[in-house]
C-alpha cells in the first residue's frame, strides 16, 4: 500500500450504513477505494478473489458488521484470522451490537478493534472519519501477499 492509498472492504448489509460510510470516507482527506459486500459469503469471496471478485485487490482494511446474511461476521472473522495469507489484514468490527459477549467473542477471534455504530448519523460519520484517520494515517499496514 502506498502512502495515503488504501483498499477498504466494508461488509455491511444495511444500505443506510453503507451510504453513511461512503459519505464519511468521501469527505476524508485520504485517498482510498471503498469496496462493499453485503454478506459474509461475498466478503470471503472478495478476500479469496473468487467468483465475481476474481479481479479484486486484497483489502488493506476490513470493516465487518456482525449481523450478516448467509454467513455472519463472527464466521467471517474466524475464517480470515485462521488463514495465514489473510490474518494480517486488520479487521475492525463495526456493528450495532453493544453486547459484551459479542465484543469478547470478536476479540477472542482476533478482531483488531470493536466499534459500536452510533445511532446518530453525525456521530456515525465522525466515528468513521476517526477510524479512517487512525488506521490509514497513523498505523502502518502490511502489503497483502495476494494480489
mmCIF file of C-alpha atoms in Angstrom:
data_model
loop_
_atom_site.group_PDB
_atom_site.id
_atom_site.type_symbol
_atom_site.label_atom_id
_atom_site.label_comp_id
_atom_site.label_asym_id
_atom_site.label_seq_id
_atom_site.Cartn_x
_atom_site.Cartn_y
_atom_site.Cartn_z
ATOM 1 C CA UNK A 1 0.000 0.000 0.000
ATOM 2 C CA UNK A 2 1.393 3.370 -0.896
ATOM 3 C CA UNK A 3 1.022 6.269 1.469
ATOM 4 C CA UNK A 4 -2.497 7.738 1.524
ATOM 5 C CA UNK A 5 -3.950 4.981 -0.636
ATOM 6 C CA UNK A 6 -5.933 2.031 0.649
ATOM 7 C CA UNK A 7 -8.392 -0.611 -0.474
ATOM 8 C CA UNK A 8 -11.042 -0.946 2.217
ATOM 9 C CA UNK A 9 -13.639 -3.687 2.310
ATOM 10 C CA UNK A 10 -16.899 -2.768 4.023
ATOM 11 C CA UNK A 11 -19.009 -5.833 4.835
ATOM 12 C CA UNK A 12 -22.431 -4.359 5.525
ATOM 13 C CA UNK A 13 -25.984 -5.329 4.565
ATOM 14 C CA UNK A 14 -27.689 -2.097 5.699
ATOM 15 C CA UNK A 15 -27.898 0.324 2.720
ATOM 16 C CA UNK A 16 -28.208 3.329 5.062
ATOM 17 C CA UNK A 17 -24.977 2.446 6.865
ATOM 18 C CA UNK A 18 -23.239 1.850 3.527
ATOM 19 C CA UNK A 19 -24.362 5.304 2.347
ATOM 20 C CA UNK A 20 -23.154 6.983 5.553
ATOM 21 C CA UNK A 21 -19.819 5.159 5.417
ATOM 22 C CA UNK A 22 -19.274 6.099 1.763
ATOM 23 C CA UNK A 23 -20.026 9.728 2.587
ATOM 24 C CA UNK A 24 -17.670 9.755 5.560
ATOM 25 C CA UNK A 25 -14.807 8.308 3.502
ATOM 26 C CA UNK A 26 -15.523 10.660 0.597
ATOM 27 C CA UNK A 27 -15.250 13.663 2.925
ATOM 28 C CA UNK A 28 -11.960 12.369 4.361
ATOM 29 C CA UNK A 29 -8.566 13.588 3.236
ATOM 30 C CA UNK A 30 -7.177 10.126 2.486
ATOM 31 C CA UNK A 31 -7.390 8.578 -0.969
ATOM 32 C CA UNK A 32 -8.967 5.155 -0.757
ATOM 33 C CA UNK A 33 -11.222 2.770 -2.568
ATOM 34 C CA UNK A 34 -14.208 1.506 -0.620
ATOM 35 C CA UNK A 35 -15.477 -1.892 -1.776
ATOM 36 C CA UNK A 36 -18.772 -3.161 -0.362
ATOM 37 C CA UNK A 37 -20.073 -6.686 0.070
ATOM 38 C CA UNK A 38 -23.483 -7.370 1.566
ATOM 39 C CA UNK A 39 -22.973 -10.703 3.305
ATOM 40 C CA UNK A 40 -20.312 -12.976 4.739
ATOM 41 C CA UNK A 41 -20.110 -15.265 1.718
ATOM 42 C CA UNK A 42 -19.425 -12.313 -0.608
ATOM 43 C CA UNK A 43 -16.855 -10.939 1.849
ATOM 44 C CA UNK A 44 -14.891 -14.178 1.809
ATOM 45 C CA UNK A 45 -15.188 -14.420 -1.980
ATOM 46 C CA UNK A 46 -13.735 -10.904 -2.182
ATOM 47 C CA UNK A 47 -10.826 -11.718 0.133
ATOM 48 C CA UNK A 48 -10.088 -15.011 -1.629
ATOM 49 C CA UNK A 49 -10.588 -13.424 -5.069
ATOM 50 C CA UNK A 50 -13.251 -15.952 -6.053
ATOM 51 C CA UNK A 51 -16.286 -15.859 -8.342
ATOM 52 C CA UNK A 52 -17.349 -12.300 -9.250
ATOM 53 C CA UNK A 53 -14.390 -10.933 -7.244
ATOM 54 C CA UNK A 54 -11.647 -12.798 -9.125
ATOM 55 C CA UNK A 55 -10.002 -9.480 -10.070
ATOM 56 C CA UNK A 56 -10.407 -7.830 -6.656
ATOM 57 C CA UNK A 57 -7.401 -6.399 -4.877
ATOM 58 C CA UNK A 58 -6.674 -7.776 -1.444
ATOM 59 C CA UNK A 59 -8.111 -5.300 1.086
ATOM 60 C CA UNK A 60 -5.777 -3.301 3.327
ATOM 61 C CA UNK A 61 -8.500 -2.969 5.971
ATOM 62 C CA UNK A 62 -11.844 -4.689 6.592
ATOM 63 C CA UNK A 63 -14.840 -3.090 8.312
ATOM 64 C CA UNK A 64 -17.044 -6.007 9.344
ATOM 65 C CA UNK A 65 -20.614 -5.991 10.573
ATOM 66 C CA UNK A 66 -21.525 -8.957 12.773
ATOM 67 C CA UNK A 67 -25.167 -9.363 11.788
ATOM 68 C CA UNK A 68 -24.941 -10.530 8.183
ATOM 69 C CA UNK A 69 -26.997 -12.834 5.983
ATOM 70 C CA UNK A 70 -25.714 -16.208 4.749
ATOM 71 C CA UNK A 71 -22.549 -16.195 6.910
ATOM 72 C CA UNK A 72 -22.331 -13.970 9.978
ATOM 73 C CA UNK A 73 -19.461 -11.667 10.879
ATOM 74 C CA UNK A 74 -18.036 -13.985 13.538
ATOM 75 C CA UNK A 75 -17.738 -16.808 10.990
ATOM 76 C CA UNK A 76 -16.044 -14.455 8.521
ATOM 77 C CA UNK A 77 -13.652 -13.174 11.181
ATOM 78 C CA UNK A 78 -12.789 -16.690 12.295
ATOM 79 C CA UNK A 79 -12.046 -17.823 8.732
ATOM 80 C CA UNK A 80 -9.945 -14.754 7.889
ATOM 81 C CA UNK A 81 -7.836 -14.973 11.024
ATOM 82 C CA UNK A 82 -7.270 -18.730 10.517
ATOM 83 C CA UNK A 83 -5.770 -18.115 7.056
ATOM 84 C CA UNK A 84 -2.033 -17.386 7.116
ATOM 85 C CA UNK A 85 -2.315 -15.320 3.909
ATOM 86 C CA UNK A 86 -5.106 -13.090 5.228
ATOM 87 C CA UNK A 87 -4.737 -12.923 9.017
ATOM 88 C CA UNK A 88 -2.529 -9.827 8.848
ATOM 89 C CA UNK A 89 -5.376 -7.725 7.416
ATOM 90 C CA UNK A 90 -6.810 -5.558 10.196
ATOM 91 C CA UNK A 91 -10.460 -6.375 10.799
ATOM 92 C CA UNK A 92 -12.485 -3.717 12.559
ATOM 93 C CA UNK A 93 -15.824 -4.981 13.814
ATOM 94 C CA UNK A 94 -18.295 -2.180 13.139
ATOM 95 C CA UNK A 95 -21.655 -3.272 14.479
ATOM 96 C CA UNK A 96 -24.843 -2.086 16.101
ATOM 97 C CA UNK A 97 -24.391 -4.705 18.819
ATOM 98 C CA UNK A 98 -23.254 -3.353 22.162
ATOM 99 C CA UNK A 99 -23.343 -6.849 23.650
ATOM 100 C CA UNK A 100 -20.419 -7.612 25.932
ATOM 101 C CA UNK A 101 -20.495 -11.221 24.712
ATOM 102 C CA UNK A 102 -20.206 -10.119 21.051
ATOM 103 C CA UNK A 103 -17.295 -7.853 21.912
ATOM 104 C CA UNK A 104 -15.402 -10.533 23.851
ATOM 105 C CA UNK A 105 -16.069 -13.148 21.153
ATOM 106 C CA UNK A 106 -14.810 -10.758 18.443
ATOM 107 C CA UNK A 107 -11.568 -10.137 20.307
ATOM 108 C CA UNK A 108 -11.231 -13.877 21.002
ATOM 109 C CA UNK A 109 -11.422 -14.334 17.220
ATOM 110 C CA UNK A 110 -8.623 -11.753 16.848
ATOM 111 C CA UNK A 111 -10.557 -8.681 15.738
ATOM 112 C CA UNK A 112 -8.240 -5.671 15.722
ATOM 113 C CA UNK A 113 -10.920 -3.357 17.118
ATOM 114 C CA UNK A 114 -14.598 -3.403 18.070
ATOM 115 C CA UNK A 115 -16.720 -0.320 17.430
ATOM 116 C CA UNK A 116 -20.412 0.091 18.142
ATOM 117 C CA UNK A 117 -22.140 2.115 15.438
ATOM 118 C CA UNK A 118 -23.620 5.299 16.832
ATOM 119 C CA UNK A 119 -27.334 5.697 16.071
ATOM 120 C CA UNK A 120 -26.912 9.419 15.396
ATOM 121 C CA UNK A 121 -25.821 9.884 11.738
ATOM 122 C CA UNK A 122 -23.466 12.767 12.581
ATOM 123 C CA UNK A 123 -21.754 10.684 15.291
ATOM 124 C CA UNK A 124 -21.611 7.726 12.898
ATOM 125 C CA UNK A 125 -19.764 9.849 10.297
ATOM 126 C CA UNK A 126 -17.412 11.196 12.994
ATOM 127 C CA UNK A 127 -16.657 7.620 14.105
ATOM 128 C CA UNK A 128 -15.843 6.534 10.535
ATOM 129 C CA UNK A 129 -13.608 9.567 9.970
ATOM 130 C CA UNK A 130 -11.750 8.974 13.237
ATOM 131 C CA UNK A 131 -11.293 5.319 12.297
ATOM 132 C CA UNK A 132 -10.003 6.381 8.870
ATOM 133 C CA UNK A 133 -7.511 8.881 10.315
ATOM 134 C CA UNK A 134 -6.148 6.333 12.776
ATOM 135 C CA UNK A 135 -5.958 3.216 10.591
ATOM 136 C CA UNK A 136 -4.975 4.927 7.338
ATOM 137 C CA UNK A 137 -2.821 7.820 8.522
ATOM 138 C CA UNK A 138 -1.095 6.702 11.701
ATOM 139 C CA UNK A 139 -0.918 2.912 11.527
ATOM 140 C CA UNK A 140 1.464 1.191 9.121
ATOM 141 C CA UNK A 141 -0.304 -1.665 7.342
ATOM 142 C CA UNK A 142 1.462 -4.591 5.688
ATOM 143 C CA UNK A 143 1.108 -5.302 1.991
ATOM 144 C CA UNK A 144 -1.164 -8.196 1.142
ATOM 145 C CA UNK A 145 0.545 -11.291 -0.259
ATOM 146 C CA UNK A 146 -2.445 -11.954 -2.529
ATOM 147 C CA UNK A 147 -2.728 -9.543 -5.461
#
